[in-house]
């Protein structure tokens, strides 16, 4: 177990491959806890409740907000709510684990404010065109949703300078290597 455990935040536009990247990093770094977010959006095919997300109704989500049970929460793409339940993150940190959150820019800014020593990592695509292609290939969003996600991407890319690190996800293996390197350096 490392002496300096930290809170890592990975953000980046939808379709950039954060999920795959983070999964591969988890397989390589021991003692890293991945926070499972709560969301009001419907599960995509293959997503498992409790693993990918905790899927909730808007009513349940709002109850969580009222109870002050989120470390952060946001409405993403002007549509669904997403939030990080506070308790599991707090427990993992107390036990000396580092924690990784895969959340959007609005959430990242809230966490940085509450936990200033958190490390912000932004994953970018090689280009917006590549991003559009990846979203289309995924075949889980309508054209309208894809355009909405690309608009959010433009907004998010605007916040790059507030992040501590930027990782370009062109060749997955290289991006994984880079992310693992950042985590090791920050917790050494
Ligand atoms: P998706 O619907 O594609 O799984 O996620 C959409 C966006 O919501 C992504 O940018 C993802 O990082 C973000 N997101 C996922 N979980 C959370 C969360 O707990 N809080 C915040 N603020 N954003 C989240």
PDB file of C-alpha atoms and ligand atoms in Angstrom:
ATOM      1  CA  UNK A   1       0.000   0.000   0.000  1.00  0.00           C
ATOM      2  CA  UNK A   2       1.301   3.467  -0.818  1.00  0.00           C
ATOM      3  CA  UNK A   3       1.736   6.158   1.810  1.00  0.00           C
ATOM      4  CA  UNK A   4       0.262   8.928  -0.260  1.00  0.00           C
ATOM      5  CA  UNK A   5      -3.142   7.910  -1.442  1.00  0.00           C
ATOM      6  CA  UNK A   6      -4.909  10.361  -3.674  1.00  0.00           C
ATOM      7  CA  UNK A   7      -8.103  11.154  -5.452  1.00  0.00           C
ATOM      8  CA  UNK A   8      -7.699  10.975  -9.247  1.00  0.00           C
ATOM      9  CA  UNK A   9     -10.288  12.463 -11.532  1.00  0.00           C
ATOM     10  CA  UNK A  10     -10.475  11.395 -15.148  1.00  0.00           C
ATOM     11  CA  UNK A  11     -12.579  13.564 -17.451  1.00  0.00           C
ATOM     12  CA  UNK A  12     -12.891  13.836 -21.176  1.00  0.00           C
ATOM     13  CA  UNK A  13     -15.486  13.960 -23.904  1.00  0.00           C
ATOM     14  CA  UNK A  14     -18.021  11.193 -24.299  1.00  0.00           C
ATOM     15  CA  UNK A  15     -16.638   8.569 -26.694  1.00  0.00           C
ATOM     16  CA  UNK A  16     -12.987   9.339 -25.991  1.00  0.00           C
ATOM     17  CA  UNK A  17     -12.522   5.893 -24.429  1.00  0.00           C
ATOM     18  CA  UNK A  18     -12.230   6.832 -20.747  1.00  0.00           C
ATOM     19  CA  UNK A  19     -14.033   3.669 -19.650  1.00  0.00           C
ATOM     20  CA  UNK A  20     -11.671   1.279 -21.456  1.00  0.00           C
ATOM     21  CA  UNK A  21      -8.680   3.297 -20.371  1.00  0.00           C
ATOM     22  CA  UNK A  22      -9.681   3.302 -16.714  1.00  0.00           C
ATOM     23  CA  UNK A  23     -10.453  -0.439 -16.726  1.00  0.00           C
ATOM     24  CA  UNK A  24      -6.985  -1.215 -18.057  1.00  0.00           C
ATOM     25  CA  UNK A  25      -5.379   1.085 -15.512  1.00  0.00           C
ATOM     26  CA  UNK A  26      -7.270  -0.669 -12.691  1.00  0.00           C
ATOM     27  CA  UNK A  27      -5.865  -4.005 -13.838  1.00  0.00           C
ATOM     28  CA  UNK A  28      -2.352  -2.573 -13.604  1.00  0.00           C
ATOM     29  CA  UNK A  29      -2.428  -0.530 -10.401  1.00  0.00           C
ATOM     30  CA  UNK A  30      -3.112  -2.290  -7.096  1.00  0.00           C
ATOM     31  CA  UNK A  31      -5.037  -0.508  -4.345  1.00  0.00           C
ATOM     32  CA  UNK A  32      -6.937   1.722  -6.698  1.00  0.00           C
ATOM     33  CA  UNK A  33     -10.652   2.056  -5.999  1.00  0.00           C
ATOM     34  CA  UNK A  34     -13.019   2.967  -8.839  1.00  0.00           C
ATOM     35  CA  UNK A  35     -16.007   4.970  -7.693  1.00  0.00           C
ATOM     36  CA  UNK A  36     -19.348   3.789  -9.085  1.00  0.00           C
ATOM     37  CA  UNK A  37     -21.487   6.779  -9.987  1.00  0.00           C
ATOM     38  CA  UNK A  38     -25.222   7.130  -9.714  1.00  0.00           C
ATOM     39  CA  UNK A  39     -27.111   8.170 -12.829  1.00  0.00           C
ATOM     40  CA  UNK A  40     -30.664   8.737 -13.996  1.00  0.00           C
ATOM     41  CA  UNK A  41     -29.945   7.618 -17.544  1.00  0.00           C
ATOM     42  CA  UNK A  42     -31.037   4.193 -18.769  1.00  0.00           C
ATOM     43  CA  UNK A  43     -28.468   1.367 -18.862  1.00  0.00           C
ATOM     44  CA  UNK A  44     -26.850   0.756 -22.241  1.00  0.00           C
ATOM     45  CA  UNK A  45     -26.697  -2.766 -23.579  1.00  0.00           C
ATOM     46  CA  UNK A  46     -24.141  -4.753 -21.609  1.00  0.00           C
ATOM     47  CA  UNK A  47     -23.993  -2.329 -18.684  1.00  0.00           C
ATOM     48  CA  UNK A  48     -24.395  -3.883 -15.265  1.00  0.00           C
ATOM     49  CA  UNK A  49     -26.134  -2.154 -12.354  1.00  0.00           C
ATOM     50  CA  UNK A  50     -23.722  -1.663  -9.474  1.00  0.00           C
ATOM     51  CA  UNK A  51     -20.705  -2.193 -11.733  1.00  0.00           C
ATOM     52  CA  UNK A  52     -20.907   0.464 -14.446  1.00  0.00           C
ATOM     53  CA  UNK A  53     -23.361   2.696 -12.624  1.00  0.00           C
ATOM     54  CA  UNK A  54     -25.981   2.640  -9.951  1.00  0.00           C
ATOM     55  CA  UNK A  55     -29.064   3.394 -12.016  1.00  0.00           C
ATOM     56  CA  UNK A  56     -31.608   5.506 -10.184  1.00  0.00           C
ATOM     57  CA  UNK A  57     -34.848   7.367 -10.724  1.00  0.00           C
ATOM     58  CA  UNK A  58     -34.802  11.157 -10.672  1.00  0.00           C
ATOM     59  CA  UNK A  59     -36.692  10.961  -7.389  1.00  0.00           C
ATOM     60  CA  UNK A  60     -34.035   8.754  -5.766  1.00  0.00           C
ATOM     61  CA  UNK A  61     -31.289  10.954  -7.127  1.00  0.00           C
ATOM     62  CA  UNK A  62     -32.874  14.112  -5.701  1.00  0.00           C
ATOM     63  CA  UNK A  63     -33.248  12.423  -2.341  1.00  0.00           C
ATOM     64  CA  UNK A  64     -29.484  11.779  -2.386  1.00  0.00           C
ATOM     65  CA  UNK A  65     -28.887  15.472  -3.131  1.00  0.00           C
ATOM     66  CA  UNK A  66     -31.150  16.532  -0.262  1.00  0.00           C
ATOM     67  CA  UNK A  67     -29.339  14.195   2.105  1.00  0.00           C
ATOM     68  CA  UNK A  68     -26.012  15.724   1.054  1.00  0.00           C
ATOM     69  CA  UNK A  69     -24.775  12.245   0.118  1.00  0.00           C
ATOM     70  CA  UNK A  70     -22.851  13.238  -3.025  1.00  0.00           C
ATOM     71  CA  UNK A  71     -19.233  14.323  -3.191  1.00  0.00           C
ATOM     72  CA  UNK A  72     -20.325  16.042  -6.394  1.00  0.00           C
ATOM     73  CA  UNK A  73     -23.159  15.814  -8.867  1.00  0.00           C
ATOM     74  CA  UNK A  74     -24.087  17.409 -12.174  1.00  0.00           C
ATOM     75  CA  UNK A  75     -26.617  17.383 -14.945  1.00  0.00           C
ATOM     76  CA  UNK A  76     -24.678  16.269 -17.995  1.00  0.00           C
ATOM     77  CA  UNK A  77     -25.544  16.964 -21.656  1.00  0.00           C
ATOM     78  CA  UNK A  78     -28.502  18.976 -20.245  1.00  0.00           C
ATOM     79  CA  UNK A  79     -30.324  15.745 -19.750  1.00  0.00           C
ATOM     80  CA  UNK A  80     -29.418  13.194 -17.112  1.00  0.00           C
ATOM     81  CA  UNK A  81     -28.090  13.499 -13.590  1.00  0.00           C
ATOM     82  CA  UNK A  82     -24.793  11.910 -12.571  1.00  0.00           C
ATOM     83  CA  UNK A  83     -23.223  11.929  -9.121  1.00  0.00           C
ATOM     84  CA  UNK A  84     -20.467  10.428  -6.978  1.00  0.00           C
ATOM     85  CA  UNK A  85     -21.759   8.920  -3.712  1.00  0.00           C
ATOM     86  CA  UNK A  86     -19.554  10.315  -0.968  1.00  0.00           C
ATOM     87  CA  UNK A  87     -19.382   7.401   1.502  1.00  0.00           C
ATOM     88  CA  UNK A  88     -17.564   4.739  -0.587  1.00  0.00           C
ATOM     89  CA  UNK A  89     -14.939   7.296  -1.672  1.00  0.00           C
ATOM     90  CA  UNK A  90     -14.390   8.422   1.898  1.00  0.00           C
ATOM     91  CA  UNK A  91     -14.075   4.817   3.127  1.00  0.00           C
ATOM     92  CA  UNK A  92     -11.544   3.871   0.440  1.00  0.00           C
ATOM     93  CA  UNK A  93      -9.420   6.941   1.187  1.00  0.00           C
ATOM     94  CA  UNK A  94      -9.556   6.191   4.919  1.00  0.00           C
ATOM     95  CA  UNK A  95      -8.304   2.680   4.201  1.00  0.00           C
ATOM     96  CA  UNK A  96      -5.314   4.107   2.367  1.00  0.00           C
ATOM     97  CA  UNK A  97      -6.500   3.347  -1.145  1.00  0.00           C
ATOM     98  CA  UNK A  98      -6.249   5.813  -3.990  1.00  0.00           C
ATOM     99  CA  UNK A  99      -9.547   6.543  -5.675  1.00  0.00           C
ATOM    100  CA  UNK A 100     -10.360   7.151  -9.309  1.00  0.00           C
ATOM    101  CA  UNK A 101     -13.448   9.035 -10.444  1.00  0.00           C
ATOM    102  CA  UNK A 102     -14.567   9.131 -14.057  1.00  0.00           C
ATOM    103  CA  UNK A 103     -16.677  12.283 -14.083  1.00  0.00           C
ATOM    104  CA  UNK A 104     -17.421  15.325 -16.198  1.00  0.00           C
ATOM    105  CA  UNK A 105     -15.828  18.786 -16.005  1.00  0.00           C
ATOM    106  CA  UNK A 106     -18.549  20.307 -13.798  1.00  0.00           C
ATOM    107  CA  UNK A 107     -18.091  17.508 -11.265  1.00  0.00           C
ATOM    108  CA  UNK A 108     -14.299  17.700 -11.464  1.00  0.00           C
ATOM    109  CA  UNK A 109     -14.372  21.403 -10.553  1.00  0.00           C
ATOM    110  CA  UNK A 110     -16.582  20.675  -7.522  1.00  0.00           C
ATOM    111  CA  UNK A 111     -14.233  17.943  -6.278  1.00  0.00           C
ATOM    112  CA  UNK A 112     -11.132  20.100  -6.780  1.00  0.00           C
ATOM    113  CA  UNK A 113     -12.799  22.739  -4.616  1.00  0.00           C
ATOM    114  CA  UNK A 114     -13.640  20.265  -1.827  1.00  0.00           C
ATOM    115  CA  UNK A 115     -10.462  18.180  -2.073  1.00  0.00           C
ATOM    116  CA  UNK A 116      -7.735  20.503  -3.354  1.00  0.00           C
ATOM    117  CA  UNK A 117      -5.067  17.784  -3.453  1.00  0.00           C
ATOM    118  CA  UNK A 118      -7.025  15.765  -6.000  1.00  0.00           C
ATOM    119  CA  UNK A 119      -5.280  15.193  -9.329  1.00  0.00           C
ATOM    120  CA  UNK A 120      -7.177  16.173 -12.481  1.00  0.00           C
ATOM    121  CA  UNK A 121      -6.490  14.248 -15.677  1.00  0.00           C
ATOM    122  CA  UNK A 122      -8.149  15.111 -18.971  1.00  0.00           C
ATOM    123  CA  UNK A 123      -8.325  12.559 -21.790  1.00  0.00           C
ATOM    124  CA  UNK A 124      -8.564  14.040 -25.282  1.00  0.00           C
ATOM    125  CA  UNK A 125      -9.219  12.417 -28.649  1.00  0.00           C
ATOM    126  CA  UNK A 126      -6.693  12.881 -31.466  1.00  0.00           C
ATOM    127  CA  UNK A 127      -9.359  15.058 -33.194  1.00  0.00           C
ATOM    128  CA  UNK A 128     -13.081  15.927 -33.058  1.00  0.00           C
ATOM    129  CA  UNK A 129     -13.566  13.911 -36.255  1.00  0.00           C
ATOM    130  CA  UNK A 130     -12.160  10.788 -34.579  1.00  0.00           C
ATOM    131  CA  UNK A 131     -14.506  11.438 -31.654  1.00  0.00           C
ATOM    132  CA  UNK A 132     -17.555  11.693 -33.943  1.00  0.00           C
ATOM    133  CA  UNK A 133     -16.551   8.434 -35.641  1.00  0.00           C
ATOM    134  CA  UNK A 134     -16.099   6.632 -32.309  1.00  0.00           C
ATOM    135  CA  UNK A 135     -19.513   7.789 -31.095  1.00  0.00           C
ATOM    136  CA  UNK A 136     -21.114   6.585 -34.338  1.00  0.00           C
ATOM    137  CA  UNK A 137     -19.364   3.216 -34.182  1.00  0.00           C
ATOM    138  CA  UNK A 138     -20.638   2.724 -30.640  1.00  0.00           C
ATOM    139  CA  UNK A 139     -24.193   2.792 -32.039  1.00  0.00           C
ATOM    140  CA  UNK A 140     -25.687   3.544 -28.635  1.00  0.00           C
ATOM    141  CA  UNK A 141     -26.675   7.169 -29.240  1.00  0.00           C
ATOM    142  CA  UNK A 142     -28.972   8.798 -31.771  1.00  0.00           C
ATOM    143  CA  UNK A 143     -27.513  11.380 -34.201  1.00  0.00           C
ATOM    144  CA  UNK A 144     -29.141  14.063 -32.048  1.00  0.00           C
ATOM    145  CA  UNK A 145     -27.450  12.672 -28.934  1.00  0.00           C
ATOM    146  CA  UNK A 146     -24.119  12.480 -30.751  1.00  0.00           C
ATOM    147  CA  UNK A 147     -24.334  16.153 -31.736  1.00  0.00           C
ATOM    148  CA  UNK A 148     -25.302  17.068 -28.164  1.00  0.00           C
ATOM    149  CA  UNK A 149     -22.283  15.112 -26.885  1.00  0.00           C
ATOM    150  CA  UNK A 150     -20.009  16.880 -29.376  1.00  0.00           C
ATOM    151  CA  UNK A 151     -21.304  20.257 -28.186  1.00  0.00           C
ATOM    152  CA  UNK A 152     -20.522  19.233 -24.605  1.00  0.00           C
ATOM    153  CA  UNK A 153     -17.075  18.102 -25.825  1.00  0.00           C
ATOM    154  CA  UNK A 154     -16.366  21.589 -27.181  1.00  0.00           C
ATOM    155  CA  UNK A 155     -17.391  23.072 -23.804  1.00  0.00           C
ATOM    156  CA  UNK A 156     -15.246  20.555 -21.923  1.00  0.00           C
ATOM    157  CA  UNK A 157     -12.180  21.100 -24.099  1.00  0.00           C
ATOM    158  CA  UNK A 158     -12.426  24.734 -23.034  1.00  0.00           C
ATOM    159  CA  UNK A 159     -11.623  23.670 -19.460  1.00  0.00           C
ATOM    160  CA  UNK A 160      -8.415  21.865 -20.327  1.00  0.00           C
ATOM    161  CA  UNK A 161      -6.218  24.434 -18.650  1.00  0.00           C
ATOM    162  CA  UNK A 162      -7.751  23.714 -15.260  1.00  0.00           C
ATOM    163  CA  UNK A 163      -6.468  20.129 -15.399  1.00  0.00           C
ATOM    164  CA  UNK A 164      -3.125  18.910 -14.082  1.00  0.00           C
ATOM    165  CA  UNK A 165      -2.495  16.443 -16.921  1.00  0.00           C
ATOM    166  CA  UNK A 166      -3.717  15.876 -20.459  1.00  0.00           C
ATOM    167  CA  UNK A 167      -3.534  12.413 -22.010  1.00  0.00           C
ATOM    168  CA  UNK A 168      -4.163  11.930 -25.741  1.00  0.00           C
ATOM    169  CA  UNK A 169      -6.026   8.681 -26.359  1.00  0.00           C
ATOM    170  CA  UNK A 170      -4.743   7.830 -29.814  1.00  0.00           C
ATOM    171  CA  UNK A 171      -3.079   4.461 -29.290  1.00  0.00           C
ATOM    172  CA  UNK A 172      -4.777   2.869 -26.267  1.00  0.00           C
ATOM    173  CA  UNK A 173      -1.672   1.075 -24.991  1.00  0.00           C
ATOM    174  CA  UNK A 174       0.302   4.340 -24.880  1.00  0.00           C
ATOM    175  CA  UNK A 175      -2.505   6.193 -23.134  1.00  0.00           C
ATOM    176  CA  UNK A 176      -2.767   3.428 -20.486  1.00  0.00           C
ATOM    177  CA  UNK A 177       0.987   3.570 -19.963  1.00  0.00           C
ATOM    178  CA  UNK A 178       0.852   7.339 -19.527  1.00  0.00           C
ATOM    179  CA  UNK A 179      -2.026   7.226 -17.061  1.00  0.00           C
ATOM    180  CA  UNK A 180      -0.360   4.486 -14.994  1.00  0.00           C
ATOM    181  CA  UNK A 181       2.814   6.612 -14.973  1.00  0.00           C
ATOM    182  CA  UNK A 182       0.918   9.661 -13.669  1.00  0.00           C
ATOM    183  CA  UNK A 183      -0.719   7.658 -10.870  1.00  0.00           C
ATOM    184  CA  UNK A 184       2.577   6.054  -9.827  1.00  0.00           C
ATOM    185  CA  UNK A 185       4.364   9.388  -9.821  1.00  0.00           C
ATOM    186  CA  UNK A 186       1.648  11.104  -7.782  1.00  0.00           C
ATOM    187  CA  UNK A 187       1.500   8.343  -5.185  1.00  0.00           C
ATOM    188  CA  UNK A 188       5.241   7.629  -4.913  1.00  0.00           C
TER     189      UNK A 188
HETATM  190  P1  LIG B   1     -22.138   8.298 -20.116  1.00  0.00           P
HETATM  191  O1  LIG B   1     -23.599   8.570 -20.174  1.00  0.00           O
HETATM  192  O2  LIG B   1     -21.510   8.317 -21.503  1.00  0.00           O
HETATM  193  O3  LIG B   1     -21.786   7.060 -19.328  1.00  0.00           O
HETATM  194  O4  LIG B   1     -21.461   9.497 -19.324  1.00  0.00           O
HETATM  195  C1  LIG B   1     -21.694  10.801 -19.727  1.00  0.00           C
HETATM  196  C2  LIG B   1     -20.771  11.743 -18.969  1.00  0.00           C
HETATM  197  O5  LIG B   1     -21.088  11.745 -17.581  1.00  0.00           O
HETATM  198  C3  LIG B   1     -19.295  11.391 -19.069  1.00  0.00           C
HETATM  199  O6  LIG B   1     -18.582  12.574 -19.371  1.00  0.00           O
HETATM  200  C4  LIG B   1     -18.961  10.897 -17.694  1.00  0.00           C
HETATM  201  O7  LIG B   1     -17.613  11.156 -17.357  1.00  0.00           O
HETATM  202  C5  LIG B   1     -19.892  11.727 -16.850  1.00  0.00           C
HETATM  203  N1  LIG B   1     -20.112  11.137 -15.524  1.00  0.00           N
HETATM  204  C6  LIG B   1     -20.213   9.821 -15.200  1.00  0.00           C
HETATM  205  N2  LIG B   1     -20.392   9.671 -13.890  1.00  0.00           N
HETATM  206  C7  LIG B   1     -20.387  10.917 -13.351  1.00  0.00           C
HETATM  207  C8  LIG B   1     -20.516  11.422 -12.012  1.00  0.00           C
HETATM  208  O8  LIG B   1     -20.655  10.707 -11.032  1.00  0.00           O
HETATM  209  N3  LIG B   1     -20.475  12.774 -11.880  1.00  0.00           N
HETATM  210  C9  LIG B   1     -20.306  13.625 -12.915  1.00  0.00           C
HETATM  211  N4  LIG B   1     -20.260  14.933 -12.657  1.00  0.00           N
HETATM  212  N5  LIG B   1     -20.183  13.184 -14.176  1.00  0.00           N
HETATM  213  C10 LIG B   1     -20.216  11.851 -14.396  1.00  0.00           C
END
